[in-house]
Each structure stands twice: as C-alpha cells, then as structure tokens.
C-alpha cells in the first residue's frame, strides 16, 4: 500500500513539473454580448398568445364534448334548470323543470339530499285560493267580548283567609280580643 502511495506522489511531482511550462497562464473568458431586448419581448408575447389560444381551444372542446346528444343544449327539451340558490359553501337548492313539472333538489357536500316534486306553480296556487275564497261563505262575526265576572267567595274561603290574617297578626306585640281568637273555644 505504501508503494502505491509513493508511486502516485512521484507521478504527481514529476507530471506537474513537466506540465508547468508555458501556455498554462489563466486568462478570464470574454463576456458574451447582451441579449436583444426586442427579441425577448417578442418571444414572450408570442408564447403567451399561443398558450392562451391553447387554453381557449381546450375549453371549447370540453364544452362541445359535454353537450347532450340532442344538440340543443337543454337536454332535448325535457330537462331545464330553472334556478339555483346556494345556501352556504356546500349546500344548495335547485329548481328543475322536467316535462313541464317543477322539481326541487337539495344538495350538500355528500351529493343529492332530497328531491321534492312541486305540485303547482305559485300563480296557480294563488288563483285556486282566490277562487276558493270567492265561493266560500263569509264567516260569522265573532261574538262581542264579555266582561270577566268577579270571583265568587264561599264561606269556607272567607274563613280560611281570616284565619291566615289572624295567625300573622298573632305575633309578639299584637293583642287580639279573645272573641276574635280562633284557637279558643
């Protein structure tokens, strides 16, 4: 192992001495010329336009690919979105017309929550109520309010009330005549 290390050291010393002649002086490289600013801006604009055009083409193709088979864009006339009402980030109510019938859909983060078939339009229901009120007999007038009657006291109620008053008044410093005292016979 030492022989190998000594052989490498000798090779480096003699090789470096032989290579250290002339022609190995360091000279810094020459700086390249500055780039053309007009060419850079032109390339930037052209590449941006190509990229925007490519994005527009992908969006157009995606919409065309997702169109219904009928080609009318509304499901062939059988299914039409009337409106949507977002309730929060994930929940919404959608009104959909299906073959002339209105359906209310509620959705949340997990998907479809409920589906309710609405019976009639609001205008139709309002007209039905108006016709029903026109045909219905008027309600009789409410009877006049009666004045409340004063409470009726029985003899037992009066005697119990008097006993309570006497017990309260029977405290220290209150003297009742023996005839009014209830505890004496």
PDB file of C-alpha atoms in Angstrom:
ATOM      1  CA  UNK A   1       0.000   0.000   0.000  1.00  0.00           C
ATOM      2  CA  UNK A   2       2.813   2.384   0.801  1.00  0.00           C
ATOM      3  CA  UNK A   3       4.420   1.616  -2.535  1.00  0.00           C
ATOM      4  CA  UNK A   4       1.254   2.648  -4.356  1.00  0.00           C
ATOM      5  CA  UNK A   5       1.013   5.921  -2.429  1.00  0.00           C
ATOM      6  CA  UNK A   6       4.705   6.691  -3.116  1.00  0.00           C
ATOM      7  CA  UNK A   7       4.281   5.922  -6.826  1.00  0.00           C
ATOM      8  CA  UNK A   8       1.286   8.282  -7.083  1.00  0.00           C
ATOM      9  CA  UNK A   9       3.151  11.055  -5.245  1.00  0.00           C
ATOM     10  CA  UNK A  10       6.159  10.713  -7.577  1.00  0.00           C
ATOM     11  CA  UNK A  11       3.896  10.790 -10.622  1.00  0.00           C
ATOM     12  CA  UNK A  12       2.206  13.963  -9.413  1.00  0.00           C
ATOM     13  CA  UNK A  13       5.505  15.721  -8.679  1.00  0.00           C
ATOM     14  CA  UNK A  14       7.156  14.846 -11.999  1.00  0.00           C
ATOM     15  CA  UNK A  15       3.953  15.298 -14.008  1.00  0.00           C
ATOM     16  CA  UNK A  16       3.213  18.682 -12.516  1.00  0.00           C
ATOM     17  CA  UNK A  17       6.794  19.822 -13.097  1.00  0.00           C
ATOM     18  CA  UNK A  18       6.647  18.792 -16.740  1.00  0.00           C
ATOM     19  CA  UNK A  19       3.202  20.380 -17.321  1.00  0.00           C
ATOM     20  CA  UNK A  20       4.030  23.636 -15.545  1.00  0.00           C
ATOM     21  CA  UNK A  21       5.714  25.040 -18.623  1.00  0.00           C
ATOM     22  CA  UNK A  22       4.394  27.840 -20.768  1.00  0.00           C
ATOM     23  CA  UNK A  23       0.821  28.023 -22.084  1.00  0.00           C
ATOM     24  CA  UNK A  24      -0.936  27.413 -18.796  1.00  0.00           C
ATOM     25  CA  UNK A  25      -1.445  31.005 -17.701  1.00  0.00           C
ATOM     26  CA  UNK A  26      -5.025  31.857 -16.653  1.00  0.00           C
ATOM     27  CA  UNK A  27      -6.975  34.197 -18.894  1.00  0.00           C
ATOM     28  CA  UNK A  28     -10.604  35.126 -17.951  1.00  0.00           C
ATOM     29  CA  UNK A  29     -13.212  34.358 -20.601  1.00  0.00           C
ATOM     30  CA  UNK A  30     -14.662  37.090 -22.762  1.00  0.00           C
ATOM     31  CA  UNK A  31     -18.172  38.227 -21.718  1.00  0.00           C
ATOM     32  CA  UNK A  32     -20.880  37.384 -24.266  1.00  0.00           C
ATOM     33  CA  UNK A  33     -22.806  40.227 -25.893  1.00  0.00           C
ATOM     34  CA  UNK A  34     -26.041  41.339 -24.109  1.00  0.00           C
ATOM     35  CA  UNK A  35     -29.270  39.765 -25.399  1.00  0.00           C
ATOM     36  CA  UNK A  36     -31.582  41.624 -27.785  1.00  0.00           C
ATOM     37  CA  UNK A  37     -34.396  43.098 -25.648  1.00  0.00           C
ATOM     38  CA  UNK A  38     -36.831  43.386 -28.568  1.00  0.00           C
ATOM     39  CA  UNK A  39     -36.391  39.712 -29.465  1.00  0.00           C
ATOM     40  CA  UNK A  40     -37.024  38.617 -25.858  1.00  0.00           C
ATOM     41  CA  UNK A  41     -40.242  40.652 -25.561  1.00  0.00           C
ATOM     42  CA  UNK A  42     -41.453  39.415 -28.954  1.00  0.00           C
ATOM     43  CA  UNK A  43     -40.878  35.774 -27.972  1.00  0.00           C
ATOM     44  CA  UNK A  44     -42.632  36.328 -24.618  1.00  0.00           C
ATOM     45  CA  UNK A  45     -45.712  37.832 -26.276  1.00  0.00           C
ATOM     46  CA  UNK A  46     -45.910  35.151 -28.950  1.00  0.00           C
ATOM     47  CA  UNK A  47     -45.588  32.296 -26.454  1.00  0.00           C
ATOM     48  CA  UNK A  48     -48.226  33.899 -24.189  1.00  0.00           C
ATOM     49  CA  UNK A  49     -50.670  34.228 -27.100  1.00  0.00           C
ATOM     50  CA  UNK A  50     -50.063  30.621 -28.131  1.00  0.00           C
ATOM     51  CA  UNK A  51     -50.687  29.440 -24.552  1.00  0.00           C
ATOM     52  CA  UNK A  52     -53.918  31.473 -24.170  1.00  0.00           C
ATOM     53  CA  UNK A  53     -55.120  30.164 -27.546  1.00  0.00           C
ATOM     54  CA  UNK A  54     -54.375  26.610 -26.467  1.00  0.00           C
ATOM     55  CA  UNK A  55     -56.362  27.099 -23.232  1.00  0.00           C
ATOM     56  CA  UNK A  56     -59.326  28.572 -25.147  1.00  0.00           C
ATOM     57  CA  UNK A  57     -59.251  25.616 -27.542  1.00  0.00           C
ATOM     58  CA  UNK A  58     -59.317  23.107 -24.676  1.00  0.00           C
ATOM     59  CA  UNK A  59     -62.268  24.889 -23.010  1.00  0.00           C
ATOM     60  CA  UNK A  60     -64.187  25.000 -26.318  1.00  0.00           C
ATOM     61  CA  UNK A  61     -63.512  21.314 -26.947  1.00  0.00           C
ATOM     62  CA  UNK A  62     -64.545  20.345 -23.376  1.00  0.00           C
ATOM     63  CA  UNK A  63     -67.868  22.187 -23.685  1.00  0.00           C
ATOM     64  CA  UNK A  64     -68.536  20.632 -27.056  1.00  0.00           C
ATOM     65  CA  UNK A  65     -67.722  17.158 -25.757  1.00  0.00           C
ATOM     66  CA  UNK A  66     -70.063  17.564 -22.746  1.00  0.00           C
ATOM     67  CA  UNK A  67     -73.041  18.728 -24.828  1.00  0.00           C
ATOM     68  CA  UNK A  68     -76.086  16.403 -24.822  1.00  0.00           C
ATOM     69  CA  UNK A  69     -76.675  14.156 -27.795  1.00  0.00           C
ATOM     70  CA  UNK A  70     -79.735  16.153 -28.959  1.00  0.00           C
ATOM     71  CA  UNK A  71     -77.516  19.113 -29.717  1.00  0.00           C
ATOM     72  CA  UNK A  72     -79.955  21.689 -28.344  1.00  0.00           C
ATOM     73  CA  UNK A  73     -78.045  22.199 -25.105  1.00  0.00           C
ATOM     74  CA  UNK A  74     -81.053  21.797 -22.793  1.00  0.00           C
ATOM     75  CA  UNK A  75     -81.371  18.022 -22.654  1.00  0.00           C
ATOM     76  CA  UNK A  76     -83.612  17.784 -25.697  1.00  0.00           C
ATOM     77  CA  UNK A  77     -86.264  19.984 -24.072  1.00  0.00           C
ATOM     78  CA  UNK A  78     -87.119  17.548 -21.269  1.00  0.00           C
ATOM     79  CA  UNK A  79     -84.803  18.832 -18.532  1.00  0.00           C
ATOM     80  CA  UNK A  80     -84.217  22.514 -17.835  1.00  0.00           C
ATOM     81  CA  UNK A  81     -82.564  24.281 -14.897  1.00  0.00           C
ATOM     82  CA  UNK A  82     -84.945  26.973 -13.609  1.00  0.00           C
ATOM     83  CA  UNK A  83     -82.631  28.371 -10.948  1.00  0.00           C
ATOM     84  CA  UNK A  84     -80.244  27.663  -8.100  1.00  0.00           C
ATOM     85  CA  UNK A  85     -79.939  29.107  -4.606  1.00  0.00           C
ATOM     86  CA  UNK A  86     -76.660  28.441  -2.785  1.00  0.00           C
ATOM     87  CA  UNK A  87     -77.260  28.225   0.972  1.00  0.00           C
ATOM     88  CA  UNK A  88     -73.611  28.007   2.019  1.00  0.00           C
ATOM     89  CA  UNK A  89     -70.355  26.640   0.628  1.00  0.00           C
ATOM     90  CA  UNK A  90     -71.647  23.109   0.124  1.00  0.00           C
ATOM     91  CA  UNK A  91     -75.471  23.259   0.310  1.00  0.00           C
ATOM     92  CA  UNK A  92     -77.813  24.492  -2.424  1.00  0.00           C
ATOM     93  CA  UNK A  93     -81.423  24.299  -3.611  1.00  0.00           C
ATOM     94  CA  UNK A  94     -82.027  23.785  -7.348  1.00  0.00           C
ATOM     95  CA  UNK A  95     -85.326  24.133  -9.240  1.00  0.00           C
ATOM     96  CA  UNK A  96     -85.528  21.932 -12.340  1.00  0.00           C
ATOM     97  CA  UNK A  97     -88.336  21.659 -14.890  1.00  0.00           C
ATOM     98  CA  UNK A  98     -88.847  18.079 -16.078  1.00  0.00           C
ATOM     99  CA  UNK A  99     -91.529  17.513 -18.742  1.00  0.00           C
ATOM    100  CA  UNK A 100     -93.476  20.550 -17.518  1.00  0.00           C
ATOM    101  CA  UNK A 101     -93.301  19.509 -13.843  1.00  0.00           C
ATOM    102  CA  UNK A 102     -91.153  21.501 -11.407  1.00  0.00           C
ATOM    103  CA  UNK A 103     -88.815  19.575  -9.087  1.00  0.00           C
ATOM    104  CA  UNK A 104     -86.862  20.987  -6.123  1.00  0.00           C
ATOM    105  CA  UNK A 105     -83.487  19.349  -5.417  1.00  0.00           C
ATOM    106  CA  UNK A 106     -81.334  19.944  -2.360  1.00  0.00           C
ATOM    107  CA  UNK A 107     -77.662  19.084  -2.420  1.00  0.00           C
ATOM    108  CA  UNK A 108     -74.812  19.210   0.073  1.00  0.00           C
ATOM    109  CA  UNK A 109     -71.189  18.093   0.213  1.00  0.00           C
ATOM    110  CA  UNK A 110     -72.143  14.405   0.010  1.00  0.00           C
ATOM    111  CA  UNK A 111     -74.396  14.803  -3.037  1.00  0.00           C
ATOM    112  CA  UNK A 112     -78.168  14.758  -3.516  1.00  0.00           C
ATOM    113  CA  UNK A 113     -80.041  15.145  -0.208  1.00  0.00           C
ATOM    114  CA  UNK A 114     -83.707  15.364  -1.209  1.00  0.00           C
ATOM    115  CA  UNK A 115     -85.955  15.565  -4.234  1.00  0.00           C
ATOM    116  CA  UNK A 116     -89.424  17.121  -3.966  1.00  0.00           C
ATOM    117  CA  UNK A 117     -91.930  17.290  -6.809  1.00  0.00           C
ATOM    118  CA  UNK A 118     -93.733  20.612  -6.555  1.00  0.00           C
ATOM    119  CA  UNK A 119     -97.471  20.350  -7.215  1.00  0.00           C
ATOM    120  CA  UNK A 120     -98.280  23.616  -8.965  1.00  0.00           C
ATOM    121  CA  UNK A 121     -96.752  26.923  -9.742  1.00  0.00           C
ATOM    122  CA  UNK A 122     -97.194  29.711  -7.210  1.00  0.00           C
ATOM    123  CA  UNK A 123     -99.513  31.635  -9.526  1.00  0.00           C
ATOM    124  CA  UNK A 124    -101.797  28.608  -9.951  1.00  0.00           C
ATOM    125  CA  UNK A 125    -101.955  28.015  -6.200  1.00  0.00           C
ATOM    126  CA  UNK A 126    -102.734  31.702  -5.608  1.00  0.00           C
ATOM    127  CA  UNK A 127    -105.552  31.611  -8.175  1.00  0.00           C
ATOM    128  CA  UNK A 128    -107.001  28.470  -6.543  1.00  0.00           C
ATOM    129  CA  UNK A 129    -107.025  30.177  -3.149  1.00  0.00           C
ATOM    130  CA  UNK A 130    -108.711  33.253  -4.650  1.00  0.00           C
ATOM    131  CA  UNK A 131    -111.424  31.105  -6.254  1.00  0.00           C
ATOM    132  CA  UNK A 132    -111.959  29.180  -3.007  1.00  0.00           C
ATOM    133  CA  UNK A 133    -112.389  32.440  -1.059  1.00  0.00           C
ATOM    134  CA  UNK A 134    -114.863  33.783  -3.611  1.00  0.00           C
ATOM    135  CA  UNK A 135    -117.023  30.639  -3.416  1.00  0.00           C
ATOM    136  CA  UNK A 136    -116.788  30.130   0.357  1.00  0.00           C
ATOM    137  CA  UNK A 137    -119.459  31.593   2.635  1.00  0.00           C
ATOM    138  CA  UNK A 138    -118.388  34.506   4.784  1.00  0.00           C
ATOM    139  CA  UNK A 139    -117.543  33.583   8.331  1.00  0.00           C
ATOM    140  CA  UNK A 140    -119.925  34.805  11.045  1.00  0.00           C
ATOM    141  CA  UNK A 141    -118.758  37.743  13.065  1.00  0.00           C
ATOM    142  CA  UNK A 142    -117.016  36.946  16.306  1.00  0.00           C
ATOM    143  CA  UNK A 143    -119.141  37.444  19.445  1.00  0.00           C
ATOM    144  CA  UNK A 144    -118.527  40.565  21.455  1.00  0.00           C
ATOM    145  CA  UNK A 145    -116.101  40.063  24.321  1.00  0.00           C
ATOM    146  CA  UNK A 146    -117.695  39.614  27.753  1.00  0.00           C
ATOM    147  CA  UNK A 147    -116.502  41.358  30.840  1.00  0.00           C
ATOM    148  CA  UNK A 148    -114.968  38.976  33.365  1.00  0.00           C
ATOM    149  CA  UNK A 149    -117.151  38.147  36.333  1.00  0.00           C
ATOM    150  CA  UNK A 150    -115.897  38.965  39.799  1.00  0.00           C
ATOM    151  CA  UNK A 151    -114.667  35.942  41.748  1.00  0.00           C
ATOM    152  CA  UNK A 152    -117.208  34.199  43.959  1.00  0.00           C
ATOM    153  CA  UNK A 153    -116.131  33.586  47.536  1.00  0.00           C
ATOM    154  CA  UNK A 154    -117.591  30.786  49.612  1.00  0.00           C
ATOM    155  CA  UNK A 155    -117.893  30.916  53.360  1.00  0.00           C
ATOM    156  CA  UNK A 156    -115.002  28.444  53.712  1.00  0.00           C
ATOM    157  CA  UNK A 157    -112.735  30.648  51.567  1.00  0.00           C
ATOM    158  CA  UNK A 158    -113.522  33.694  53.698  1.00  0.00           C
ATOM    159  CA  UNK A 159    -112.923  31.836  56.978  1.00  0.00           C
ATOM    160  CA  UNK A 160    -109.567  30.430  55.727  1.00  0.00           C
ATOM    161  CA  UNK A 161    -108.467  33.911  54.678  1.00  0.00           C
ATOM    162  CA  UNK A 162    -109.390  35.350  58.058  1.00  0.00           C
ATOM    163  CA  UNK A 163    -107.513  32.552  59.846  1.00  0.00           C
ATOM    164  CA  UNK A 164    -104.354  33.370  57.913  1.00  0.00           C
ATOM    165  CA  UNK A 165    -104.652  37.036  58.757  1.00  0.00           C
ATOM    166  CA  UNK A 166    -105.145  36.243  62.443  1.00  0.00           C
ATOM    167  CA  UNK A 167    -102.116  33.905  62.528  1.00  0.00           C
ATOM    168  CA  UNK A 168     -99.921  36.618  61.066  1.00  0.00           C
ATOM    169  CA  UNK A 169    -101.216  39.180  63.473  1.00  0.00           C
ATOM    170  CA  UNK A 170    -100.730  36.813  66.419  1.00  0.00           C
ATOM    171  CA  UNK A 171     -97.055  37.634  66.650  1.00  0.00           C
ATOM    172  CA  UNK A 172     -95.356  39.436  69.546  1.00  0.00           C
ATOM    173  CA  UNK A 173     -96.792  42.800  70.448  1.00  0.00           C
ATOM    174  CA  UNK A 174    -100.191  42.123  68.879  1.00  0.00           C
ATOM    175  CA  UNK A 175    -103.111  41.611  71.224  1.00  0.00           C
ATOM    176  CA  UNK A 176    -106.374  40.324  69.909  1.00  0.00           C
ATOM    177  CA  UNK A 177    -109.564  40.165  71.839  1.00  0.00           C
ATOM    178  CA  UNK A 178    -110.473  36.668  72.959  1.00  0.00           C
ATOM    179  CA  UNK A 179    -113.596  36.717  70.810  1.00  0.00           C
ATOM    180  CA  UNK A 180    -111.539  37.047  67.628  1.00  0.00           C
ATOM    181  CA  UNK A 181    -109.025  34.372  68.525  1.00  0.00           C
ATOM    182  CA  UNK A 182    -109.647  31.177  66.664  1.00  0.00           C
ATOM    183  CA  UNK A 183    -107.765  28.773  68.919  1.00  0.00           C
ATOM    184  CA  UNK A 184    -110.074  29.375  71.888  1.00  0.00           C
ATOM    185  CA  UNK A 185    -113.492  27.709  72.013  1.00  0.00           C
TER     186      UNK A 185
END
